[in-house]
Coordinates of C-alpha atoms and ligand atoms in Angstrom, one line a residue:
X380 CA -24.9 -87.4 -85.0
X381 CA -27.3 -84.1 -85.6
X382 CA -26.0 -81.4 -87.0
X383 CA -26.5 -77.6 -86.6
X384 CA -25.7 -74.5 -88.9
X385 CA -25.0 -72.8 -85.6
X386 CA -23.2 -73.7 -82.4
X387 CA -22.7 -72.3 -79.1
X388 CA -20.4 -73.6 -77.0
X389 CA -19.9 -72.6 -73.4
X390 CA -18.5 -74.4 -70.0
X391 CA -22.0 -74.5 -69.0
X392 CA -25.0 -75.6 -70.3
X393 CA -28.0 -73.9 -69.7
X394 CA -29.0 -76.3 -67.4
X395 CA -27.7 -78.0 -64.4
X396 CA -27.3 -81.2 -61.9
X397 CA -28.5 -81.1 -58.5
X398 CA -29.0 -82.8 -55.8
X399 CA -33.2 -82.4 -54.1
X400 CA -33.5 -82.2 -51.3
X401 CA -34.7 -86.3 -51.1
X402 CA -31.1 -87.4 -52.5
X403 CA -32.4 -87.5 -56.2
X404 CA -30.9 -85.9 -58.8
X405 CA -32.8 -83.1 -61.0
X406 CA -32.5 -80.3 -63.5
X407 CA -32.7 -76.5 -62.7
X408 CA -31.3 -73.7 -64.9
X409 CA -27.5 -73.0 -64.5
X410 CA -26.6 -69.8 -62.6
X411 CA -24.8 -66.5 -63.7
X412 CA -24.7 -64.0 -66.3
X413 CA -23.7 -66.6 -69.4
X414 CA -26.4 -68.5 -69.0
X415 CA -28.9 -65.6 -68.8
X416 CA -28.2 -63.6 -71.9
X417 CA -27.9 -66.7 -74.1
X418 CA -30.6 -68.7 -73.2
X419 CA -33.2 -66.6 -74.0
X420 CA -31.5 -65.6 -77.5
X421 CA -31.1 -69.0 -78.3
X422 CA -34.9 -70.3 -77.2
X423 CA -36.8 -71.5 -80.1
X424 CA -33.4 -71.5 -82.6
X425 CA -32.0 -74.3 -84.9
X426 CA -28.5 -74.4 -82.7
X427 CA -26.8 -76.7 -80.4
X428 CA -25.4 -76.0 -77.3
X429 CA -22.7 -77.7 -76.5
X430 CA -21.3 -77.6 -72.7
X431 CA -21.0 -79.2 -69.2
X432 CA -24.1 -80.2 -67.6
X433 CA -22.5 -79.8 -63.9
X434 CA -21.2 -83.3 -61.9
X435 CA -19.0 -85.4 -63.2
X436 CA -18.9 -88.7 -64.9
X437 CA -20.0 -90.0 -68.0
X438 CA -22.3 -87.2 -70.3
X439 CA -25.8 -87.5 -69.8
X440 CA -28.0 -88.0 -72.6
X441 CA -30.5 -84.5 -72.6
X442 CA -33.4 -83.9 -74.5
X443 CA -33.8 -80.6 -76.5
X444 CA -34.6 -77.7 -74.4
X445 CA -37.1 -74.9 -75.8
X446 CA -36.5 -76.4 -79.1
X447 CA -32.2 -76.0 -79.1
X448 CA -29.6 -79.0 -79.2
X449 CA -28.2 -79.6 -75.3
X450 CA -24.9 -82.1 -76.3
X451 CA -23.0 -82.5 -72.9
X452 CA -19.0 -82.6 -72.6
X453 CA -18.1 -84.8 -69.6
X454 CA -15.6 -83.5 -67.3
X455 CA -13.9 -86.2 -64.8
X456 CA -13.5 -85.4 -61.0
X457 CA -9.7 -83.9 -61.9
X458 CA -11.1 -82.5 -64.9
X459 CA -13.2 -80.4 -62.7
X460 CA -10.9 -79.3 -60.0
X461 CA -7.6 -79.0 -62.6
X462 CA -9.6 -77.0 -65.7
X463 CA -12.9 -75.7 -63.8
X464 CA -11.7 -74.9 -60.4
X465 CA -8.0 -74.8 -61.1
X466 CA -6.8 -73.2 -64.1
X467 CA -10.5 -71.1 -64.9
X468 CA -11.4 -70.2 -61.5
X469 CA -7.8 -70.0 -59.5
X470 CA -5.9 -68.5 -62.0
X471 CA -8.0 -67.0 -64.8
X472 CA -10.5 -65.7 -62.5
X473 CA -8.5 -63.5 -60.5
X474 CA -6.2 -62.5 -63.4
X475 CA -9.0 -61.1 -65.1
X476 CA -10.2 -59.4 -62.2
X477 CA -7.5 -57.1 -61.2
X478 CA -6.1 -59.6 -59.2
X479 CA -8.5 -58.7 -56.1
X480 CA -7.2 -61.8 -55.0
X481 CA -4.1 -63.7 -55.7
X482 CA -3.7 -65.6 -58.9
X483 CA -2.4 -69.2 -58.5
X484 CA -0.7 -71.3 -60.6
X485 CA 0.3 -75.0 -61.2
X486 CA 1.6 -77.1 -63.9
X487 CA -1.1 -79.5 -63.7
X488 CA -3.9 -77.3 -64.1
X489 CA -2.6 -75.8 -67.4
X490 CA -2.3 -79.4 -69.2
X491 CA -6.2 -80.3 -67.9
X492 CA -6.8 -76.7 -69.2
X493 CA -5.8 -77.8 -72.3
X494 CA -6.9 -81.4 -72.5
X495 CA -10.6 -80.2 -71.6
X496 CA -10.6 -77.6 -74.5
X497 CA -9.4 -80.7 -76.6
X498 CA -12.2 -82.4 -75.6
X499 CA -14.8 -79.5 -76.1
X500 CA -13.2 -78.5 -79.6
X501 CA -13.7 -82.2 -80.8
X502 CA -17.1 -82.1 -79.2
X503 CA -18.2 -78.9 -82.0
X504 CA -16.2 -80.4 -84.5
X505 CA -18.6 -83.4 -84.5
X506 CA -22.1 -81.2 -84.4
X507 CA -21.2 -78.0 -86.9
X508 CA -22.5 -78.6 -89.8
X509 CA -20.4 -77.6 -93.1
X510 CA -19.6 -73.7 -93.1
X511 CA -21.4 -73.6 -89.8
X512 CA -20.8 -70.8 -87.5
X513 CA -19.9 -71.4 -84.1
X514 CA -19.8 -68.9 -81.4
X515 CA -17.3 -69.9 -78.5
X516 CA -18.1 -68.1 -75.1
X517 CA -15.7 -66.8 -72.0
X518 CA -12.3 -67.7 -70.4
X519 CA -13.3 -71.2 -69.8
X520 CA -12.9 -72.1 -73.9
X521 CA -9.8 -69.6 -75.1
X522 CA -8.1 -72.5 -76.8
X523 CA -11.0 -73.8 -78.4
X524 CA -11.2 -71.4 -81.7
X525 CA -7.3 -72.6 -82.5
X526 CA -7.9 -76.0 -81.8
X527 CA -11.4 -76.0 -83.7
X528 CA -9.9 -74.0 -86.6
X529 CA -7.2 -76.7 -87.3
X530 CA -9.8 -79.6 -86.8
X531 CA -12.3 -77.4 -88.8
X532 CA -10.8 -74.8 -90.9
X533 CA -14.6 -74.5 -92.9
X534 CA -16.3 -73.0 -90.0
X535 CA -17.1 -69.6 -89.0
X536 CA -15.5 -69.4 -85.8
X537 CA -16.6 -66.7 -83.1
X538 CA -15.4 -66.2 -79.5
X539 CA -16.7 -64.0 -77.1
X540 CA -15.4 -63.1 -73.5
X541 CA -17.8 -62.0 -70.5
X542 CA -15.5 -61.1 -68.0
X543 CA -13.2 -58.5 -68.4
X544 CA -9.7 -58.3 -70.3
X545 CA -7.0 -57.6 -68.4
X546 CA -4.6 -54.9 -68.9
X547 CA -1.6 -56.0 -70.0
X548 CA 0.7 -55.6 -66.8
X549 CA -1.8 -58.0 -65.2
X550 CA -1.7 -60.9 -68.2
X551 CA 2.0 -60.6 -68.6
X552 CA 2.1 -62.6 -64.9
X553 CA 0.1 -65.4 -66.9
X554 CA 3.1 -68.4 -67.8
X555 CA 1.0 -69.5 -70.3
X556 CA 0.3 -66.1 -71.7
X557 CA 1.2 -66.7 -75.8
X558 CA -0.7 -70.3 -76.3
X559 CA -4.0 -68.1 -74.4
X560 CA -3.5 -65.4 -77.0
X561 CA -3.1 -68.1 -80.0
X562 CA -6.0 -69.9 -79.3
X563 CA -8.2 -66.8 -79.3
X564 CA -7.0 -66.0 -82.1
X565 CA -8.1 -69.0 -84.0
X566 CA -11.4 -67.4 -83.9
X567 CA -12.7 -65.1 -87.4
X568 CA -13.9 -62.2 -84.6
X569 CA -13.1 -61.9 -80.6
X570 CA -15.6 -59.8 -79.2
X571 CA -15.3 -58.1 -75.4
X572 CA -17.6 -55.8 -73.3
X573 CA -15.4 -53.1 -73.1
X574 CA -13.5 -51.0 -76.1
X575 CA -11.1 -50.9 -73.6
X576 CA -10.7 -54.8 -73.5
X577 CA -10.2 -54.8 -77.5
X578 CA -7.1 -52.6 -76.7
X579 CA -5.8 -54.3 -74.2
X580 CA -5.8 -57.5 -76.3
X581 CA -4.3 -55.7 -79.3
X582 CA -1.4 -54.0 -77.5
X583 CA -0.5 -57.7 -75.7
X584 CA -1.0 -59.7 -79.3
X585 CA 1.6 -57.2 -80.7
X586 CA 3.7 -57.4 -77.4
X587 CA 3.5 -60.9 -77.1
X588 CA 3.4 -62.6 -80.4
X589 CA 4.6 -59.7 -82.7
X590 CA 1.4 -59.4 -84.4
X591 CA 0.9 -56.6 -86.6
X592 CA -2.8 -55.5 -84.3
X593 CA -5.0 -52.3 -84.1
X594 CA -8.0 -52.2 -82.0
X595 CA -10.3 -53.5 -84.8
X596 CA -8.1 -56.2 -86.8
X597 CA -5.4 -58.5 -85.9
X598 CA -3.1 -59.7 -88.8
X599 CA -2.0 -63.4 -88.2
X600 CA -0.9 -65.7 -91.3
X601 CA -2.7 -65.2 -94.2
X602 CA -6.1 -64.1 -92.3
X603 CA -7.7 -60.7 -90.6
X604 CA -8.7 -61.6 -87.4
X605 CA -11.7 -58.5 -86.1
X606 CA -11.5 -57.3 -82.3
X607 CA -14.5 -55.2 -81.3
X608 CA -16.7 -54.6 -77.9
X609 CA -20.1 -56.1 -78.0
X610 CA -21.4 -55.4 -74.6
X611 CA -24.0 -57.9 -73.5
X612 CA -27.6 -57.3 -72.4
X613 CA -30.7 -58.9 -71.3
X614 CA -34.1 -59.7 -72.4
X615 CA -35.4 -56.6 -71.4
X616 CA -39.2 -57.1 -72.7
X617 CA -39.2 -60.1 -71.3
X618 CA -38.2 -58.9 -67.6
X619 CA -40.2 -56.0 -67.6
X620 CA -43.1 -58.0 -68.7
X621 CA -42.6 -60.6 -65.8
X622 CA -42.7 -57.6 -63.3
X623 CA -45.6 -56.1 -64.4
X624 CA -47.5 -59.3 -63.7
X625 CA -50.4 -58.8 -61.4
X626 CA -49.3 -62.0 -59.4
X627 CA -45.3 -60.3 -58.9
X628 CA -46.8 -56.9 -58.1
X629 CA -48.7 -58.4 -55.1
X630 CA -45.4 -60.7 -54.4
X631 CA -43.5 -57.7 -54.0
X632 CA -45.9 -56.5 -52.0
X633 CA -46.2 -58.9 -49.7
X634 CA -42.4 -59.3 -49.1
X635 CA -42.4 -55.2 -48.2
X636 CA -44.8 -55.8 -45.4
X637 CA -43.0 -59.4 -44.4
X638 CA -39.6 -56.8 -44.0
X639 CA -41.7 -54.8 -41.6
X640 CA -42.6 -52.1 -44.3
X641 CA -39.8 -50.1 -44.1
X642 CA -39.6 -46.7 -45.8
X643 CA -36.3 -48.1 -47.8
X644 CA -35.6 -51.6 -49.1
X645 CA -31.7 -51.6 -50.5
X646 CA -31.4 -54.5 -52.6
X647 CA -28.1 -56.4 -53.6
X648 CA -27.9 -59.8 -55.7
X649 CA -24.9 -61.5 -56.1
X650 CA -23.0 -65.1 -56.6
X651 CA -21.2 -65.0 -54.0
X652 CA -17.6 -64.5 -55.5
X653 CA -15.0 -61.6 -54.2
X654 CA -15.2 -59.9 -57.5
X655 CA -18.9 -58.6 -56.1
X656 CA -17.6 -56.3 -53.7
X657 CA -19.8 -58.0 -50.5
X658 CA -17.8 -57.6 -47.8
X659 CA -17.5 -53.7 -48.5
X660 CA -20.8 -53.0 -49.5
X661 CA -21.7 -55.0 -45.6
X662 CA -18.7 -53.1 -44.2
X663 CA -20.4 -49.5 -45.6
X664 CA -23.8 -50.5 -44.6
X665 CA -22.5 -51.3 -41.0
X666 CA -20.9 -48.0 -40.5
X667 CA -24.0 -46.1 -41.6
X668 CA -25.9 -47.8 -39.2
X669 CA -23.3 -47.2 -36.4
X670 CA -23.0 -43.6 -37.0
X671 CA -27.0 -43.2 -37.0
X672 CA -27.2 -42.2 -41.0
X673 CA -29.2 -45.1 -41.1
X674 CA -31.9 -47.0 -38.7
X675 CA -32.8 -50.6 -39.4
X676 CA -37.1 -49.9 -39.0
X677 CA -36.5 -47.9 -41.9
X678 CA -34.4 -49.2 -43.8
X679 CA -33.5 -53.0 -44.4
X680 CA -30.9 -54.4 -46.9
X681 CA -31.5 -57.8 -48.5
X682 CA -28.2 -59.4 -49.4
X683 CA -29.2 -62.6 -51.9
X684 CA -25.7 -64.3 -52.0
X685 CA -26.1 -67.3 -53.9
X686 CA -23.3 -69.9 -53.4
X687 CA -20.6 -70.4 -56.4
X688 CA -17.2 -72.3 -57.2
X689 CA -17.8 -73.8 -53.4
X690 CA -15.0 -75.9 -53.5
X691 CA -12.6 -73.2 -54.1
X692 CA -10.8 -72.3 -51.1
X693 CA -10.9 -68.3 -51.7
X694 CA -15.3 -69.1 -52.0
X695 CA -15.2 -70.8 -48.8
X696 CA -13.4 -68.4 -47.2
X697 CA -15.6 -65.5 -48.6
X698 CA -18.4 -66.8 -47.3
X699 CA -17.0 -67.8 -43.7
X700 CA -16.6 -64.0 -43.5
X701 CA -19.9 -62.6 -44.9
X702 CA -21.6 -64.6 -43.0
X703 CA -19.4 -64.1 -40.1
X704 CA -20.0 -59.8 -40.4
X705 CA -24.1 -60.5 -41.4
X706 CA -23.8 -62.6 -37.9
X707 CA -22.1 -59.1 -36.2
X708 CA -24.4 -56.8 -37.9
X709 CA -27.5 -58.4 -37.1
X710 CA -25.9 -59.2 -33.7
X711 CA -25.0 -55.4 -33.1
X712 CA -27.5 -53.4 -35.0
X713 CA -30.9 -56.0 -35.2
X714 CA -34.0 -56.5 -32.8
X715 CA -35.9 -59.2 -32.4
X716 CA -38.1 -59.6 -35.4
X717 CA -36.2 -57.1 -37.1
X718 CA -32.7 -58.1 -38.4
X719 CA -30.5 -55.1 -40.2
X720 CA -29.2 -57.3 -42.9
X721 CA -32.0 -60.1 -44.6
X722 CA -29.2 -62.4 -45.7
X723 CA -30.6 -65.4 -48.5
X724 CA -28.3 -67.7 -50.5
X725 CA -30.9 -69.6 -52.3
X726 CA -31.5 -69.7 -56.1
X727 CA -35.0 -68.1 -56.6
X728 CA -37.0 -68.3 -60.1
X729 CA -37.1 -65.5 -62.1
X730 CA -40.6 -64.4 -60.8
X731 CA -39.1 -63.7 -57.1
X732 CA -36.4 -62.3 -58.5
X733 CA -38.3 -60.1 -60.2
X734 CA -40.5 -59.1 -57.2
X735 CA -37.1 -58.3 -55.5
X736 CA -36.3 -56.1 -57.6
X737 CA -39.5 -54.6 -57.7
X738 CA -39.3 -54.2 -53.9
X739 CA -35.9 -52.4 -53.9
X740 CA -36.1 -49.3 -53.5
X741 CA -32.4 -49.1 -53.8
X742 CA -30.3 -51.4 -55.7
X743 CA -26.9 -51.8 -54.7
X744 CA -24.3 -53.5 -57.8
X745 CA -21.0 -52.6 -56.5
X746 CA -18.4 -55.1 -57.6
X747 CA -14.8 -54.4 -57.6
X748 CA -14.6 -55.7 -60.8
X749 CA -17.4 -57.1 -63.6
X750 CA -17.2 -57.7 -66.9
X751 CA -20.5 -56.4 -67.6
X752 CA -23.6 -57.2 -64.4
X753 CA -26.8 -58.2 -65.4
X754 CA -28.3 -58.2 -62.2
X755 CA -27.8 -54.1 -62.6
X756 CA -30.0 -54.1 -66.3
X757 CA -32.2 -56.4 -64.6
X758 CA -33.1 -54.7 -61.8
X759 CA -33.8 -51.4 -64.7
X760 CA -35.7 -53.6 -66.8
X761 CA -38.2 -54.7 -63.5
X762 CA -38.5 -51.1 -62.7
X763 CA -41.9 -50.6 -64.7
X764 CA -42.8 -47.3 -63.3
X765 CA -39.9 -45.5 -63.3
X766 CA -39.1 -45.5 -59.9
X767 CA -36.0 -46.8 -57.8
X768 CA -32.4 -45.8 -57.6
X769 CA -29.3 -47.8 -59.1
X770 CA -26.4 -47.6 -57.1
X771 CA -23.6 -49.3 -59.2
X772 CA -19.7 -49.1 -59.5
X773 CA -17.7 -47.9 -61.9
X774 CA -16.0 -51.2 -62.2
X775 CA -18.9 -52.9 -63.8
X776 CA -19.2 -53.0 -67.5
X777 CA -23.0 -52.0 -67.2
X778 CA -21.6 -48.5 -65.8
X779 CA -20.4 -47.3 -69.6
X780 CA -24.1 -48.1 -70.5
X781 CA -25.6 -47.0 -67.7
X782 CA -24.2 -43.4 -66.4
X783 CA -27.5 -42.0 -65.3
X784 CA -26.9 -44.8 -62.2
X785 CA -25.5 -42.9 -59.1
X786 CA -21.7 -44.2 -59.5
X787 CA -19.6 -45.2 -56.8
X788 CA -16.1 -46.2 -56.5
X789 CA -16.0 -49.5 -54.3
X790 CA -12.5 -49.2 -52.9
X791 CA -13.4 -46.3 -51.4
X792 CA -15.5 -46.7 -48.2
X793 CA -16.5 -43.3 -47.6
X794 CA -17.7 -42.6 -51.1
X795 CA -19.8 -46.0 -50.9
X796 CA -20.7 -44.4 -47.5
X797 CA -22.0 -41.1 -49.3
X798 CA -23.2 -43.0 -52.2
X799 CA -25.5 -45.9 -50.6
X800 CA -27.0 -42.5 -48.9
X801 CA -27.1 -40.4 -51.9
X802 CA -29.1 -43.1 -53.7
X803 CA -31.3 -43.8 -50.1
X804 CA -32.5 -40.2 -49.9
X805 CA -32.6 -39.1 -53.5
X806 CA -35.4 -36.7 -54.9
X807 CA -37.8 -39.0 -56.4
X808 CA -38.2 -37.0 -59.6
X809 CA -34.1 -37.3 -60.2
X810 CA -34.5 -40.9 -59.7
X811 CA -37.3 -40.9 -62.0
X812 CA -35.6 -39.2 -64.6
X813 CA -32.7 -41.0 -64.5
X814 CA -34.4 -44.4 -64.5
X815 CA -36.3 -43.0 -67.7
X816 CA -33.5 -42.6 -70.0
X817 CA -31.6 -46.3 -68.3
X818 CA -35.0 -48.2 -69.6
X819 CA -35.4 -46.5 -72.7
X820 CA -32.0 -46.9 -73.4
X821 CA -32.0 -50.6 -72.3
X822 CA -35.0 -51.6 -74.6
X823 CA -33.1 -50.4 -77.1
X824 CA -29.8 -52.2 -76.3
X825 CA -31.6 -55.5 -75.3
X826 CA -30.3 -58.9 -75.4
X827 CA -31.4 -59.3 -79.8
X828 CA -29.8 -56.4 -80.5
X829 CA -26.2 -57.9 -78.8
X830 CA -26.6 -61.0 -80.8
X831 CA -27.1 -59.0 -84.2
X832 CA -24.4 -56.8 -83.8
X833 CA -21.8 -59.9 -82.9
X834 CA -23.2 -61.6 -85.3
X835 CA -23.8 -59.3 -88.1
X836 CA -19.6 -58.6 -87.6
X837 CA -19.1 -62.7 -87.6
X838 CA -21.1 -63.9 -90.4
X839 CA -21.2 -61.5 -92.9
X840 CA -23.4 -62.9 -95.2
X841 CA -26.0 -62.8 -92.4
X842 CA -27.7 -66.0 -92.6
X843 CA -27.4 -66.8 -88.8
X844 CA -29.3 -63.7 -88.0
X845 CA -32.7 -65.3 -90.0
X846 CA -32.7 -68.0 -87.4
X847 CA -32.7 -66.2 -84.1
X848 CA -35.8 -65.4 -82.6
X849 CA -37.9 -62.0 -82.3
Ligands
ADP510 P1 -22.2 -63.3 -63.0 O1 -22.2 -63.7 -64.5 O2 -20.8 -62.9 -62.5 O3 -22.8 -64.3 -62.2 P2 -24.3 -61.3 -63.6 O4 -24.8 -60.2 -62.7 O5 -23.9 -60.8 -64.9 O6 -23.1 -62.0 -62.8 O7 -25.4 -62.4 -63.8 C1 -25.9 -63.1 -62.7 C2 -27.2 -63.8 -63.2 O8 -27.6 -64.7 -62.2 C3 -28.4 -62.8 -63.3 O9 -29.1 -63.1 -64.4 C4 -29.2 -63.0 -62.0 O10 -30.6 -62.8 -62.1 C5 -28.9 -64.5 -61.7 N1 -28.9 -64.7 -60.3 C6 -28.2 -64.2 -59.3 N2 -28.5 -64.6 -58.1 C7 -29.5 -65.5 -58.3 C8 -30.3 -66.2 -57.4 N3 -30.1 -66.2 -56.1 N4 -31.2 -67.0 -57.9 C9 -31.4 -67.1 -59.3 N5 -30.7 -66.3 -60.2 C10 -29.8 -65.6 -59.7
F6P511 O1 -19.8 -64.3 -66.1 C1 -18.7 -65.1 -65.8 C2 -19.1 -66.5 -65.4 O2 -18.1 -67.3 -65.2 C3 -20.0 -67.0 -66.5 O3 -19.3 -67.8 -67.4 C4 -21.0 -67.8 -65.7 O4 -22.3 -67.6 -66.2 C5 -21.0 -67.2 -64.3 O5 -19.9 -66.5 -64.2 C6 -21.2 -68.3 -63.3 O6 -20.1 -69.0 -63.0 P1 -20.0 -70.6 -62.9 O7 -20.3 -71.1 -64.3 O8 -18.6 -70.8 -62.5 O9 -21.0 -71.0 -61.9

């Protein structure tokens, strides 16, 4: 068995099974936020990634990709709908999430919870090398850093959370709720987005397990254990570079005049998950064209809702009723040739995306709740001349980095009202400025500079930091 000197190890790998369109099975990159910081931090690095490669079944054999380890976990048909769909997506999920929708629980989920952190523990404990450092990501994996500590007590053990952290009321519900905090706490540093996430898991630890805990170290037998917020970026040279290409300037082109060339394009991107705030964005958009704020020739929304956790019965019924209101919308408010809501769920490569965004006039992020949003720096990074207006909520981590966006509160349908047409008809040179100072500040809080400040606060000796790219 290889070894590596440093180990990621997420649910996901960065890459996925599908199904083409002619039965056979092929490889496309994995979607979401995880797989988009880490993959380009980790191109080119002496690591391993372990994770699942989607399906189930045995683990396929992969080769490297861009030079870094892929080992695969398998996951078995319960596996998946006990630990992945069950316990992460049915209970976690909405926990984490202000309970937007309601938590479930079941016996059965927690022990394949368990079991499958086992199995992915055992997994790193085979490919770290001696004193390796191994950096454990989101709510898929809390068990791991106890479980890998005991297996492994040489390592370097970090874990890192990309959604948000509850307040306490909300992870009090959680039966479960003392192992969770353990196995997190196996881990030398937990790192969140939010400072406010740090405290949150300090007050619980002390509540809970009565751990001696500020916001910055947890006491727990004879080791410090550091908390800290580490909020996570992108590769913001490497988007803005992508939209500056000649070929995605005339892409984006092209798509204005296939929308009809409208004077606004309002852009929102999304997996579609009830976190995202879809159905209230649609519901806003819908009263604005109703009460004549708004005309569809000139202005079009593009919705890009990519499908997620599709076996999850909240998913399906999500979707049933975005596509149900885009149906009513475009029914109501559309003419022929000229629907009020462009409505895609495909996965596009990163060069459409990035013509999207450079299309968008308007971006529209307004989740209820997000750890952080990528899809918000993103769509700053793409905007290469300064222009274009960021319309995101205050519920999404990137708002505490990003306060020059117009803000909006998503619960509250008038001020998303006022704010979708705040951001529509803004004075170009406000937007300008206040794109300015997001890009600036974005280049300088960039995917690199996430990684060395986690892991700067992990491995204090630094040696990790040598072997990530520039
Ligand atoms: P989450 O992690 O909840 O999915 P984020 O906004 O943080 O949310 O990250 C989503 C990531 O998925 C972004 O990098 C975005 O570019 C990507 N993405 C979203 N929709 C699509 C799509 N239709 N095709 C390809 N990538 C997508
Ligand atoms: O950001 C939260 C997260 O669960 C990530 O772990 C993942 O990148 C993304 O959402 C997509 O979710 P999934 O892996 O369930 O498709």
């Amino acid at each position: 068995m290889r070894q590596s000197s440093l180990v990621v190890v997420a649910n996901r790998l960065p890459i996925d099974d599908s199904v083409a369109p002619d039965g056979a099975c092929e490889w496309r990159r994995s979607p979401g936020g995880l797989v988009s910081a880490l993959h380009p931090l980790l191109r080119h690095t002496p690591a391993t990634w372990v994770g699942w490669a989607g399906g189930t079944g045995p683990a396929p054999d992969l080769p490297d990709i861009d030079g870094v380890r892929m080992h695969s976990v398998p996951l078995s048909g319960d596996d998946l709908r006990d630990h992945y769909e069950g316990f992460a997506n049915a209970t976690l999920w909405p926990i984490y999430h202000d309970a937007v929708e309601q938590p479930q629980h079941h016996r059965r989920w927690w022990d394949a919870y368990l079991r499958v952190n086992q199995r992915f523990a055992e997994a790193t404990a085979q490919v770290a090398e001696p004193g390796a450092v191994v950096w454990v990501q989101d709510y898929h994996l809390q068990l791991v850093p106890g479980l890998l500590r005991t297996l492994r007590p040489d390592l370097r053990i970090g874990f890192f959370l990309h959604v948000p952290f509850p307040p306490p009321e909300l992870f009090m519900q959680l039966p479960r709720r003392a192992e969770l905090l353990r196995g997190m706490l196996g881990a030398d540093l937990v790192g969140f987005q939010r400072a406010q996430a740090a405290h949150n898991f300090a007050q619980l630890v002390t509540k809970v397990l009565g751990l001696p805990a500020t916001d910055r170290r947890i006491g727990i037998d004879d080791r410090v254990v550091r908390i800290g917020a580490f909020p996570v970026s992108i590769d913001t040279v490497e988007m803005a570079a992508l939209a500056d290409r000649p070929d995605v300037a005339d892409r984006a082109r092209r798509l204005r005049h296939d929308l009809g060339s409208p004077e606004q394009v309002i852009l929102s991107v999304d997996r579609m998950d009830y976190t995202k705030g879809i159905e209230q964005r649609l519901k806003a958009y819908s009263e604005l064209l109703a009460g004549g704020h708004v005309k569809v020739r000139d202005t079009v929304l593009v919705q890009v809702a990519v499908p997620s956790r599709e076996r999850v019965s909240q998913y399906q019924i999500l979707r049933d009723r975005v596509e149900r209101e885009v149906g009513r919308i475009n029914g109501e408010f559309g003419r022929v040739g000229e629907p009020a809501i462009h409505y895609l769920t495909q996965p596009f490569d990163r060069a459409e995306l990035a013509a999207l965004y450079r299309v968008a006039d308007v971006m529209a992020v307004t989740p209820l709740r997000d750890g952080m949003n990528l899809v918000a720096k993103e769509y700053v990074a793409a905007r290469v001349d300064d222009t274009g207006a960021l319309l995101l909520s205050e519920f999404a981590g990137a708002a505490a980095e990003l306060p020059q966006a117009y803000l909006v509160n998503p619960h509250d349908l008038e001020g998303l009202k006022q704010g979708l047409l705040a951001a529509v008809r803004a004075d170009p040179a406000d937007v300008r400025e206040r794109m300015r100072s997001m890009r600036a500040y974005l280049h300088e809080h960039d995917i690199r500079a996430w990684a060395r400040s986690y892991l700067s606060t992990l491995d204090q000796s630094g040696s990790m930091l040598a072997h990530l790219g520039g």
